[in-house]
PDB file of C-alpha atoms in Angstrom:
ATOM      1  CA  LEU A   1     104.962 129.720  57.403  1.00 66.00           C
ATOM      2  CA  GLU A   2     104.642 133.301  56.904  1.00 77.00           C
ATOM      3  CA  PRO A   3     102.379 135.211  59.489  1.00 75.00           C
ATOM      4  CA  GLY A   4      98.984 135.227  58.755  1.00 73.00           C
ATOM      5  CA  HIS A   5      99.510 131.980  56.252  1.00 83.00           C
ATOM      6  CA  SER A   6      95.948 130.453  56.732  1.00 86.00           C
ATOM      7  CA  ALA A   7      97.623 127.096  57.992  1.00 87.00           C
ATOM      8  CA  ALA A   8      99.021 128.565  61.059  1.00 85.00           C
ATOM      9  CA  ILE A   9      95.451 130.260  61.326  1.00 87.00           C
ATOM     10  CA  ALA A  10      93.560 127.187  61.305  1.00 89.00           C
ATOM     11  CA  THR A  11      96.316 125.670  63.696  1.00 89.00           C
ATOM     12  CA  THR A  12      95.576 127.747  66.226  1.00 89.00           C
ATOM     13  CA  VAL A  13      91.570 127.735  65.894  1.00 93.00           C
ATOM     14  CA  ALA A  14      92.129 123.973  66.271  1.00 95.00           C
ATOM     15  CA  ALA A  15      93.886 124.231  69.139  1.00 96.00           C
ATOM     16  CA  TYR A  16      91.805 127.059  70.764  1.00 96.00           C
ATOM     17  CA  ILE A  17      88.625 124.721  70.275  1.00 96.00           C
ATOM     18  CA  PHE A  18      90.241 121.967  71.612  1.00 96.00           C
ATOM     19  CA  PHE A  19      91.713 123.211  74.843  1.00 97.00           C
ATOM     20  CA  GLY A  20      88.026 124.646  75.072  1.00 97.00           C
ATOM     21  CA  CYS A  21      86.366 121.270  74.657  1.00 97.00           C
ATOM     22  CA  PHE A  22      88.841 119.691  77.482  1.00 97.00           C
ATOM     23  CA  MET A  23      88.164 122.490  79.718  1.00 97.00           C
ATOM     24  CA  HIS A  24      84.592 121.920  79.232  1.00 97.00           C
ATOM     25  CA  TRP A  25      84.624 118.150  80.163  1.00 96.00           C
ATOM     26  CA  ILE A  26      86.912 118.437  82.879  1.00 97.00           C
ATOM     27  CA  ASP A  27      84.529 120.877  84.614  1.00 96.00           C
ATOM     28  CA  LYS A  28      81.440 118.484  83.767  1.00 96.00           C
ATOM     29  CA  ASP A  29      83.729 115.671  85.257  1.00 96.00           C
ATOM     30  CA  PHE A  30      84.930 118.185  88.094  1.00 95.00           C
ATOM     31  CA  GLU A  31      80.600 118.685  89.111  1.00 94.00           C
ATOM     32  CA  TRP A  32      80.059 114.813  88.526  1.00 94.00           C
ATOM     33  CA  PHE A  33      82.900 114.567  91.245  1.00 95.00           C
ATOM     34  CA  THR A  34      81.485 117.189  93.691  1.00 93.00           C
ATOM     35  CA  SER A  35      78.193 115.997  93.666  1.00 92.00           C
ATOM     36  CA  HIS A  36      79.287 112.811  94.412  1.00 92.00           C
ATOM     37  CA  ARG A  37      81.617 113.223  96.913  1.00 91.00           C
ATOM     38  CA  HIS A  38      79.154 115.384  98.903  1.00 89.00           C
ATOM     39  CA  GLU A  39      76.776 112.506  98.301  1.00 88.00           C
ATOM     40  CA  PHE A  40      79.262 110.223  99.623  1.00 87.00           C
ATOM     41  CA  LEU A  41      80.511 111.872 102.620  1.00 81.00           C
ATOM     42  CA  SER A  42      77.044 112.739 104.033  1.00 83.00           C
ATOM     43  CA  LYS A  43      75.826 109.374 104.288  1.00 81.00           C
ATOM     44  CA  LYS A  44      75.860 107.889 107.868  1.00 78.00           C
ATOM     45  CA  ARG A  45      79.347 105.910 107.927  1.00 77.00           C
ATOM     46  CA  GLU A  46      81.667 105.350 110.652  1.00 71.00           C
ATOM     47  CA  THR A  47      84.330 106.085 108.080  1.00 71.00           C
ATOM     48  CA  ASN A  48      83.336 109.417 107.743  1.00 68.00           C
ATOM     49  CA  TYR A  49      83.038 110.471 111.212  1.00 74.00           C
ATOM     50  CA  SER A  50      86.722 108.872 112.528  1.00 78.00           C
ATOM     51  CA  LEU A  51      89.121 110.531 114.195  1.00 80.00           C
ATOM     52  CA  PHE A  52      92.822 109.204 114.226  1.00 82.00           C
ATOM     53  CA  LEU A  53      94.577 110.305 116.946  1.00 84.00           C
ATOM     54  CA  SER A  54      98.674 110.182 117.313  1.00 84.00           C
ATOM     55  CA  GLY A  55     101.379 110.950 120.088  1.00 85.00           C
ATOM     56  CA  LEU A  56      99.127 110.037 122.686  1.00 86.00           C
ATOM     57  CA  PRO A  57     100.587 110.284 126.279  1.00 88.00           C
ATOM     58  CA  PRO A  58     101.210 106.693 127.730  1.00 83.00           C
ATOM     59  CA  GLU A  59      98.315 107.350 130.394  1.00 87.00           C
ATOM     60  CA  MET A  60      95.428 107.751 127.452  1.00 86.00           C
ATOM     61  CA  GLN A  61      96.473 104.963 125.153  1.00 83.00           C
ATOM     62  CA  SER A  62      93.348 102.775 126.333  1.00 83.00           C
ATOM     63  CA  ASN A  63      90.046 102.530 124.825  1.00 85.00           C
ATOM     64  CA  LYS A  64      88.168 103.192 128.103  1.00 88.00           C
ATOM     65  CA  VAL A  65      90.213 106.502 128.826  1.00 89.00           C
ATOM     66  CA  ILE A  66      89.856 108.042 125.608  1.00 88.00           C
ATOM     67  CA  GLU A  67      85.767 106.900 125.540  1.00 88.00           C
ATOM     68  CA  GLU A  68      85.825 108.799 128.763  1.00 90.00           C
ATOM     69  CA  TYR A  69      87.549 111.782 127.529  1.00 90.00           C
ATOM     70  CA  PHE A  70      85.753 112.556 124.427  1.00 88.00           C
ATOM     71  CA  GLY A  71      82.551 111.685 126.401  1.00 88.00           C
ATOM     72  CA  ASN A  72      83.120 114.963 128.408  1.00 89.00           C
ATOM     73  CA  CYS A  73      83.860 116.815 125.729  1.00 89.00           C
ATOM     74  CA  PHE A  74      81.050 116.155 123.295  1.00 84.00           C
ATOM     75  CA  SER A  75      78.594 113.820 125.213  1.00 81.00           C
ATOM     76  CA  HIS A  76      78.360 109.968 125.284  1.00 77.00           C
ATOM     77  CA  ASP A  77      76.074 109.489 123.299  1.00 81.00           C
ATOM     78  CA  ALA A  78      78.478 111.019 120.643  1.00 78.00           C
ATOM     79  CA  VAL A  79      81.007 108.755 120.937  1.00 81.00           C
ATOM     80  CA  ALA A  80      80.399 105.478 119.086  1.00 79.00           C
ATOM     81  CA  ASP A  81      82.958 103.331 119.493  1.00 82.00           C
ATOM     82  CA  VAL A  82      86.882 103.689 120.521  1.00 84.00           C
ATOM     83  CA  HIS A  83      89.961 101.208 119.328  1.00 82.00           C
ATOM     84  CA  VAL A  84      93.537 102.305 120.334  1.00 82.00           C
ATOM     85  CA  ALA A  85      95.888 100.905 118.090  1.00 80.00           C
ATOM     86  CA  LEU A  86      99.276  99.838 120.218  1.00 78.00           C
ATOM     87  CA  VAL A  87     102.712  99.218 119.544  1.00 79.00           C
ATOM     88  CA  ILE A  88     103.528  95.715 121.027  1.00 86.00           C
ATOM     89  CA  PRO A  89     106.333  94.122 118.970  1.00 89.00           C
ATOM     90  CA  ASN A  90     106.754  91.257 121.479  1.00 91.00           C
ATOM     91  CA  LEU A  91     103.083  90.087 121.317  1.00 92.00           C
ATOM     92  CA  GLU A  92     103.623  90.263 117.275  1.00 93.00           C
ATOM     93  CA  LYS A  93     106.885  88.520 117.261  1.00 95.00           C
ATOM     94  CA  LYS A  94     104.341  85.779 119.227  1.00 95.00           C
ATOM     95  CA  VAL A  95     101.882  85.788 117.022  1.00 95.00           C
ATOM     96  CA  ALA A  96     104.598  85.559 113.631  1.00 96.00           C
ATOM     97  CA  LYS A  97     106.056  82.548 115.347  1.00 95.00           C
ATOM     98  CA  ARG A  98     102.477  81.066 116.006  1.00 95.00           C
ATOM     99  CA  ASP A  99     101.749  82.325 112.369  1.00 96.00           C
ATOM    100  CA  ALA A 100     104.819  80.141 110.990  1.00 96.00           C
ATOM    101  CA  LEU A 101     103.935  76.841 112.753  1.00 95.00           C
ATOM    102  CA  VAL A 102     100.268  76.823 111.353  1.00 95.00           C
ATOM    103  CA  PRO A 103     100.925  75.675 107.905  1.00 96.00           C
ATOM    104  CA  LYS A 104     103.737  73.752 108.765  1.00 95.00           C
ATOM    105  CA  LEU A 105     101.195  71.346 111.232  1.00 95.00           C
ATOM    106  CA  GLU A 106      98.532  71.253 108.107  1.00 95.00           C
ATOM    107  CA  HIS A 107     101.225  69.905 106.288  1.00 96.00           C
ATOM    108  CA  ALA A 108     102.265  67.583 109.104  1.00 95.00           C
ATOM    109  CA  ILE A 109      98.541  66.595 108.961  1.00 95.00           C
ATOM    110  CA  ASN A 110      98.245  65.920 105.431  1.00 95.00           C
ATOM    111  CA  VAL A 111     101.183  63.944 105.157  1.00 94.00           C
ATOM    112  CA  LEU A 112     100.097  62.164 108.312  1.00 94.00           C
ATOM    113  CA  THR A 113      96.536  61.734 106.313  1.00 94.00           C
ATOM    114  CA  ILE A 114      97.525  61.295 102.972  1.00 94.00           C
ATOM    115  CA  LYS A 115     100.647  58.950 102.918  1.00 94.00           C
ATOM    116  CA  ASN A 116      99.864  57.565 106.146  1.00 93.00           C
ATOM    117  CA  LYS A 117     103.078  58.099 107.954  1.00 93.00           C
ATOM    118  CA  THR A 118     104.191  59.520 111.070  1.00 94.00           C
ATOM    119  CA  PRO A 119     105.575  62.609 110.630  1.00 94.00           C
ATOM    120  CA  THR A 120     108.538  63.775 112.169  1.00 92.00           C
ATOM    121  CA  HIS A 121     111.232  66.499 112.607  1.00 90.00           C
ATOM    122  CA  LYS A 122     114.186  67.448 114.693  1.00 90.00           C
ATOM    123  CA  THR A 123     113.922  69.973 117.488  1.00 87.00           C
ATOM    124  CA  LYS A 124     116.887  71.901 116.520  1.00 86.00           C
ATOM    125  CA  ILE A 125     118.535  72.415 112.986  1.00 83.00           C
ATOM    126  CA  CYS A 126     122.078  70.661 114.004  1.00 84.00           C
ATOM    127  CA  GLY A 127     121.277  67.603 116.956  1.00 80.00           C
ATOM    128  CA  GLY A 128     118.131  67.530 117.887  1.00 82.00           C
ATOM    129  CA  GLU A 129     115.898  64.417 118.957  1.00 89.00           C
ATOM    130  CA  LYS A 130     113.651  63.606 116.617  1.00 90.00           C
ATOM    131  CA  VAL A 131     109.990  64.094 117.604  1.00 93.00           C
ATOM    132  CA  GLU A 132     106.405  63.526 115.523  1.00 93.00           C
ATOM    133  CA  SER A 133     105.409  66.681 113.964  1.00 93.00           C
ATOM    134  CA  VAL A 134     101.506  66.718 114.674  1.00 94.00           C
ATOM    135  CA  PRO A 135     101.397  66.467 118.958  1.00 95.00           C
ATOM    136  CA  THR A 136     104.941  68.713 118.821  1.00 95.00           C
ATOM    137  CA  TYR A 137     103.194  71.411 116.450  1.00 95.00           C
ATOM    138  CA  THR A 138     100.047  70.934 118.136  1.00 96.00           C
ATOM    139  CA  LYS A 139     101.133  71.646 121.518  1.00 96.00           C
ATOM    140  CA  ASP A 140     103.521  74.671 120.183  1.00 95.00           C
ATOM    141  CA  ILE A 141     100.343  76.538 118.962  1.00 96.00           C
ATOM    142  CA  GLU A 142      98.347  75.915 122.083  1.00 96.00           C
ATOM    143  CA  ASP A 143     101.096  77.379 124.216  1.00 96.00           C
ATOM    144  CA  PHE A 144     101.515  80.541 121.733  1.00 95.00           C
ATOM    145  CA  ASN A 145      97.754  80.704 121.946  1.00 96.00           C
ATOM    146  CA  GLU A 146      97.823  80.992 125.902  1.00 96.00           C
ATOM    147  CA  ASP A 147     100.684  83.161 125.944  1.00 95.00           C
ATOM    148  CA  ILE A 148      98.969  85.546 123.277  1.00 94.00           C
ATOM    149  CA  SER A 149      95.849  85.218 125.281  1.00 94.00           C
ATOM    150  CA  ARG A 150      97.582  86.268 128.513  1.00 93.00           C
ATOM    151  CA  ASP A 151      99.472  89.144 126.962  1.00 90.00           C
ATOM    152  CA  ILE A 152      95.876  90.420 125.720  1.00 88.00           C
ATOM    153  CA  ASP A 153      94.661  90.786 128.953  1.00 87.00           C
ATOM    154  CA  ASN A 154      97.638  92.162 129.837  1.00 83.00           C
ATOM    155  CA  ILE A 155      97.322  94.960 127.613  1.00 75.00           C
ATOM    156  CA  GLU A 156      93.671  95.623 128.443  1.00 63.00           C
TER     157      GLU A 156
END
């Protein structure tokens, strides 16, 4: 196209109109977002006033110590609740093992209820004695529950 051709001028004007419209719409959308964001953040919700801490020294990794610390820094009324998330791989492994037993127990109960057969399984993959599944899984889950409860009490 030659400079000053009507097609080039029309394309340029259309581009400026589209650009202006889109910038106007983005501005309106940003105003809406900002007003609703401020409205949401000004609500009295715990998540809006929460602190997430990391790298705490071992002596500070308990709910009571953190609550006392922030209670002394600000005021005891300012601290609503404290929860310290701990890395406890041994407890997590026990919970995972217990959770793996639950579907096995449920399946064994269903086999007993629906087929009216006593389900059995071997205690080891190779060899091992054959035992009834329902009482064995029930006892194993109860043992895991006791171990997990004891570990939780030791953590607190």
